[in-house]
Short mmCIF file of C-alpha atoms in Angstrom, two decimals:
data_model
loop_
_atom_site.label_atom_id
_atom_site.label_comp_id
_atom_site.label_asym_id
_atom_site.label_seq_id
_atom_site.Cartn_x
_atom_site.Cartn_y
_atom_site.Cartn_z
CA UNK A 131 8.92 -8.35 -25.23
CA UNK A 132 11.69 -10.03 -22.85
CA UNK A 133 12.11 -10.46 -18.90
CA UNK A 134 14.76 -11.58 -16.42
CA UNK A 135 14.74 -14.92 -15.02
CA UNK A 136 16.14 -14.67 -10.84
CA UNK A 137 17.93 -17.63 -9.42
CA UNK A 138 16.52 -19.20 -7.02
CA UNK A 139 13.22 -18.99 -6.48
CA UNK A 140 13.53 -19.05 -3.09
CA UNK A 141 16.12 -18.51 -0.32
CA UNK A 142 16.32 -19.13 3.07
CA UNK A 143 19.51 -18.03 5.26
CA UNK A 144 20.49 -17.00 8.38
CA UNK A 145 20.92 -13.75 9.76
CA UNK A 146 23.65 -12.31 8.81
CA UNK A 147 25.24 -14.63 6.23
CA UNK A 148 25.34 -13.05 2.97
CA UNK A 149 22.97 -14.07 -0.43
CA UNK A 150 22.89 -14.33 -3.13
CA UNK A 151 20.49 -13.83 -6.26
CA UNK A 152 20.38 -13.93 -9.82
CA UNK A 153 19.13 -12.45 -12.68
CA UNK A 154 19.29 -14.38 -16.78
CA UNK A 155 18.20 -12.78 -19.45
CA UNK A 156 18.45 -13.15 -22.93
CA UNK A 157 18.53 -9.86 -25.61
CA UNK A 158 20.49 -6.40 -25.21
CA UNK A 159 19.27 -4.46 -23.09
CA UNK A 160 19.71 -0.68 -22.06
CA UNK A 161 19.63 -1.27 -17.90
CA UNK A 162 19.19 -3.86 -15.97
CA UNK A 163 17.37 -2.63 -12.51
CA UNK A 164 16.67 -4.55 -9.22
CA UNK A 165 13.40 -3.76 -6.83
CA UNK A 166 12.26 -5.32 -2.82
CA UNK A 167 9.10 -5.91 -2.07
CA UNK A 168 7.52 -6.88 0.52
CA UNK A 169 4.39 -9.14 1.07
CA UNK A 170 1.55 -7.48 0.16
CA UNK A 171 3.62 -3.87 -0.41
CA UNK A 172 4.45 -1.69 -3.32
CA UNK A 173 7.89 -2.48 -4.80
CA UNK A 174 10.45 -0.30 -4.30
CA UNK A 175 13.76 0.65 -6.76
CA UNK A 176 16.55 -0.76 -4.82
CA UNK A 177 19.78 -0.01 -7.90
CA UNK A 178 19.87 0.51 -11.71
CA UNK A 179 23.09 -0.90 -13.71
CA UNK A 180 23.86 0.33 -17.15
CA UNK A 181 24.76 -1.87 -19.51
CA UNK A 182 27.93 0.19 -19.86
CA UNK A 183 29.01 -0.84 -16.09
CA UNK A 184 30.17 -4.57 -14.54
CA UNK A 185 29.37 -3.87 -11.03
CA UNK A 186 27.25 -1.37 -8.67
CA UNK A 187 27.19 -1.03 -5.00
CA UNK A 188 24.99 0.40 -2.24
CA UNK A 189 25.50 0.25 1.42
CA UNK A 190 25.37 -4.06 1.91
CA UNK A 191 24.44 -4.35 -2.01
CA UNK A 192 26.43 -5.17 -4.56
CA UNK A 193 25.29 -5.64 -8.24
CA UNK A 194 27.81 -6.72 -11.16
CA UNK A 195 26.50 -7.05 -14.80
CA UNK A 196 27.53 -9.36 -17.10
CA UNK A 197 26.51 -8.77 -20.66
CA UNK A 198 28.19 -11.26 -22.60
CA UNK A 199 26.86 -14.32 -20.25
CA UNK A 200 24.01 -11.87 -20.36
CA UNK A 201 23.50 -12.27 -16.73
CA UNK A 202 22.84 -10.20 -13.83
CA UNK A 203 23.69 -10.67 -9.58
CA UNK A 204 22.69 -9.72 -6.71
CA UNK A 205 24.14 -10.48 -3.39
CA UNK A 206 22.96 -8.38 -0.86
CA UNK A 207 26.07 -8.50 2.30
CA UNK A 208 25.39 -9.10 6.36
CA UNK A 209 21.90 -10.09 5.53
CA UNK A 210 18.92 -9.20 8.48
CA UNK A 211 15.96 -10.56 9.09
CA UNK A 212 14.66 -7.05 7.62
CA UNK A 213 16.24 -7.96 4.70
CA UNK A 214 13.39 -10.54 4.68
CA UNK A 215 11.04 -9.41 1.34
CA UNK A 216 10.83 -10.98 -2.80
CA UNK A 217 14.13 -9.53 -4.84
CA UNK A 218 12.99 -8.39 -9.28
CA UNK A 219 15.10 -7.55 -11.66
CA UNK A 220 14.14 -5.88 -14.69
CA UNK A 221 14.65 -4.58 -17.51
CA UNK A 222 14.36 -1.74 -20.08
CA UNK A 223 15.67 -2.74 -23.73
CA UNK A 224 15.61 0.73 -24.79
CA UNK A 225 15.64 4.06 -23.37
CA UNK A 226 12.38 4.23 -23.01
CA UNK A 227 10.79 0.56 -23.02
CA UNK A 228 8.83 -0.51 -20.95
CA UNK A 229 10.74 -2.02 -17.97
CA UNK A 230 9.97 -5.62 -17.54
CA UNK A 231 9.66 -8.04 -14.85
CA UNK A 232 11.45 -11.41 -13.23
CA UNK A 233 9.09 -14.02 -11.04
CA UNK A 234 11.63 -12.86 -8.58
CA UNK A 235 13.58 -14.18 -5.61
CA UNK A 236 11.76 -15.49 -2.81
CA UNK A 237 14.02 -14.50 0.52
CA UNK A 238 13.90 -15.28 3.70
CA UNK A 239 16.20 -14.19 6.96
CA UNK A 240 16.37 -16.37 10.06
CA UNK A 241 16.89 -14.08 12.80
CA UNK B 124 10.21 12.69 -0.07
CA UNK B 125 7.52 12.21 -2.89
CA UNK B 126 5.45 9.34 -4.15
CA UNK B 127 2.99 7.52 -5.59
CA UNK B 128 -0.37 7.39 -3.73
CA UNK B 129 -3.24 5.24 -4.80
CA UNK B 130 -6.39 4.57 -4.08
CA UNK B 131 -8.30 2.71 -2.80
CA UNK B 132 -6.48 0.25 -1.71
CA UNK B 133 -8.99 -2.51 -1.48
CA UNK B 134 -11.57 -2.87 -3.35
CA UNK B 135 -14.13 -5.81 -3.54
CA UNK B 136 -16.47 -6.34 -7.07
CA UNK B 137 -18.99 -8.09 -8.16
CA UNK B 138 -18.45 -10.14 -12.38
CA UNK B 139 -19.88 -7.24 -14.78
CA UNK B 140 -19.12 -4.16 -12.75
CA UNK B 141 -16.75 -1.31 -13.52
CA UNK B 142 -14.18 -0.67 -11.90
CA UNK B 143 -11.90 2.94 -10.96
CA UNK B 144 -8.39 2.30 -10.05
CA UNK B 145 -6.64 6.13 -8.32
CA UNK B 146 -3.22 6.74 -8.89
CA UNK B 147 -2.53 10.47 -8.12
CA UNK B 148 1.78 9.72 -10.25
CA UNK B 149 4.43 11.79 -8.48
CA UNK B 150 4.27 15.41 -9.65
CA UNK B 151 7.32 16.10 -12.08
CA UNK B 152 6.96 12.76 -13.31
CA UNK B 153 6.27 12.21 -17.19
CA UNK B 154 5.87 8.41 -17.95
CA UNK B 155 2.95 6.91 -15.85
CA UNK B 156 2.52 2.45 -15.63
CA UNK B 157 -0.12 0.66 -15.00
CA UNK B 158 0.39 -3.57 -13.67
CA UNK B 159 -0.48 -6.24 -12.17
CA UNK B 160 0.08 -8.74 -9.98
CA UNK B 161 -1.89 -11.84 -9.70
CA UNK B 162 -1.37 -13.48 -5.69
CA UNK B 163 1.79 -15.05 -5.70
CA UNK B 164 2.83 -15.07 -9.35
CA UNK B 165 5.41 -12.27 -10.91
CA UNK B 166 4.52 -8.53 -12.19
CA UNK B 167 3.30 -8.09 -14.89
CA UNK B 168 3.33 -4.70 -17.59
CA UNK B 169 -0.06 -3.54 -19.04
CA UNK B 170 0.13 -0.37 -19.78
CA UNK B 171 2.62 2.95 -20.17
CA UNK B 172 1.34 6.61 -20.47
CA UNK B 173 3.16 9.81 -21.53
CA UNK B 174 1.38 12.92 -23.53
CA UNK B 175 -2.22 12.35 -22.15
CA UNK B 176 -2.25 9.21 -24.81
CA UNK B 177 -1.12 6.09 -24.26
CA UNK B 178 3.02 4.48 -25.82
CA UNK B 179 2.42 1.19 -25.14
CA UNK B 180 -0.17 -2.14 -24.41
CA UNK B 181 0.23 -5.43 -23.76
CA UNK B 182 -1.93 -8.21 -24.13
CA UNK B 183 -3.47 -8.84 -21.25
CA UNK B 184 -4.48 -5.00 -21.74
CA UNK B 185 -7.59 -5.66 -23.96
CA UNK B 186 -11.06 -3.37 -24.98
CA UNK B 187 -11.84 -4.01 -20.94
CA UNK B 188 -9.12 -1.93 -19.77
CA UNK B 189 -8.58 1.79 -20.47
CA UNK B 190 -6.67 4.60 -18.94
CA UNK B 191 -6.85 8.53 -18.03
CA UNK B 192 -6.08 10.91 -17.32
CA UNK B 193 -8.46 13.66 -16.38
CA UNK B 194 -6.62 16.38 -15.08
CA UNK B 195 -3.70 17.48 -14.20
CA UNK B 196 -2.59 15.49 -11.50
CA UNK B 197 -4.24 11.90 -11.51
CA UNK B 198 -4.27 8.87 -12.77
CA UNK B 199 -7.10 6.28 -14.03
CA UNK B 200 -7.33 2.78 -15.00
CA UNK B 201 -10.66 1.53 -15.68
CA UNK B 202 -12.13 -2.62 -15.89
CA UNK B 203 -15.40 -1.95 -17.94
CA UNK B 204 -16.77 -5.34 -16.74
CA UNK B 205 -14.88 -6.96 -13.94
CA UNK B 206 -13.99 -10.79 -14.47
CA UNK B 207 -13.04 -13.02 -11.73
CA UNK B 208 -9.58 -13.40 -13.31
CA UNK B 209 -8.96 -9.64 -13.03
CA UNK B 210 -8.87 -10.30 -9.39
CA UNK B 211 -5.22 -9.32 -8.00
CA UNK B 212 -2.78 -5.48 -7.27
CA UNK B 213 -2.96 -3.74 -9.44
CA UNK B 214 0.05 -0.72 -8.95
CA UNK B 215 1.23 2.47 -10.33
CA UNK B 216 4.40 3.68 -11.35
CA UNK B 217 5.87 7.03 -12.45
CA UNK B 218 9.24 7.14 -13.75
CA UNK B 219 12.10 9.67 -12.61
CA UNK B 220 13.08 10.29 -16.64
CA UNK B 221 17.24 10.74 -15.09
CA UNK B 222 17.80 7.84 -13.54
CA UNK B 223 15.20 5.24 -15.32
CA UNK B 224 14.45 4.29 -11.63
CA UNK B 225 10.05 3.82 -11.72
CA UNK B 226 8.35 4.32 -8.48
CA UNK B 227 4.95 2.30 -6.99
CA UNK B 228 2.48 3.05 -5.12
CA UNK B 229 1.74 0.57 -3.03
CA UNK B 230 -1.03 -0.78 -4.88
CA UNK B 231 -4.72 -1.21 -5.72
CA UNK B 232 -5.93 -4.99 -4.19
CA UNK B 233 -8.69 -6.17 -6.60
CA UNK B 234 -11.37 -9.00 -5.28
CA UNK B 235 -14.00 -10.31 -8.23
CA UNK B 236 -16.35 -12.46 -7.13
#
């Protein structure tokens, strides 16, 4: 099964700046999801984008999906120190297929 | 808000011992999962469970692993004879079918000495 590959592996920014993380994959998908993980904690679902959608917003989060390039991006605007976490993209191939996670991007937001 | 709960939060065991990790998924969810995360590494799929049977499992989920839903609420992962390399965080998750969103527990940290 496939997994997404996040880029960059690590990102360090100042509070107030925007953070962009990318996810690339290889085969067709049913949907792509982004999750957040604070150090030592469980994963928390952020946003899901279906294969027929191009962009979704949720608060300060904006996710895009380009199925022709097989890539997605997660943008966090006006970042805060509390956004410091690892961010993972996760792929589901079929409607009931299992979610496969990438290696994640470790985001550090400095106050 | 409904949540997935996992126990224990941390377990230390000797190599070769059996370990049972417990999970209470969200009550009206029907699909359940176990994932693991070795320290600093990616989240790896172990097994999915639906209608009281395994629906899919990964290469990691060998004969040393088993899952069970002994009653209407608990979902357990058993490792029969632990190895050093089983040391990891083990996450249970349940699926909200309408949205495809996975709800994760806070994890059980397993340390095998």
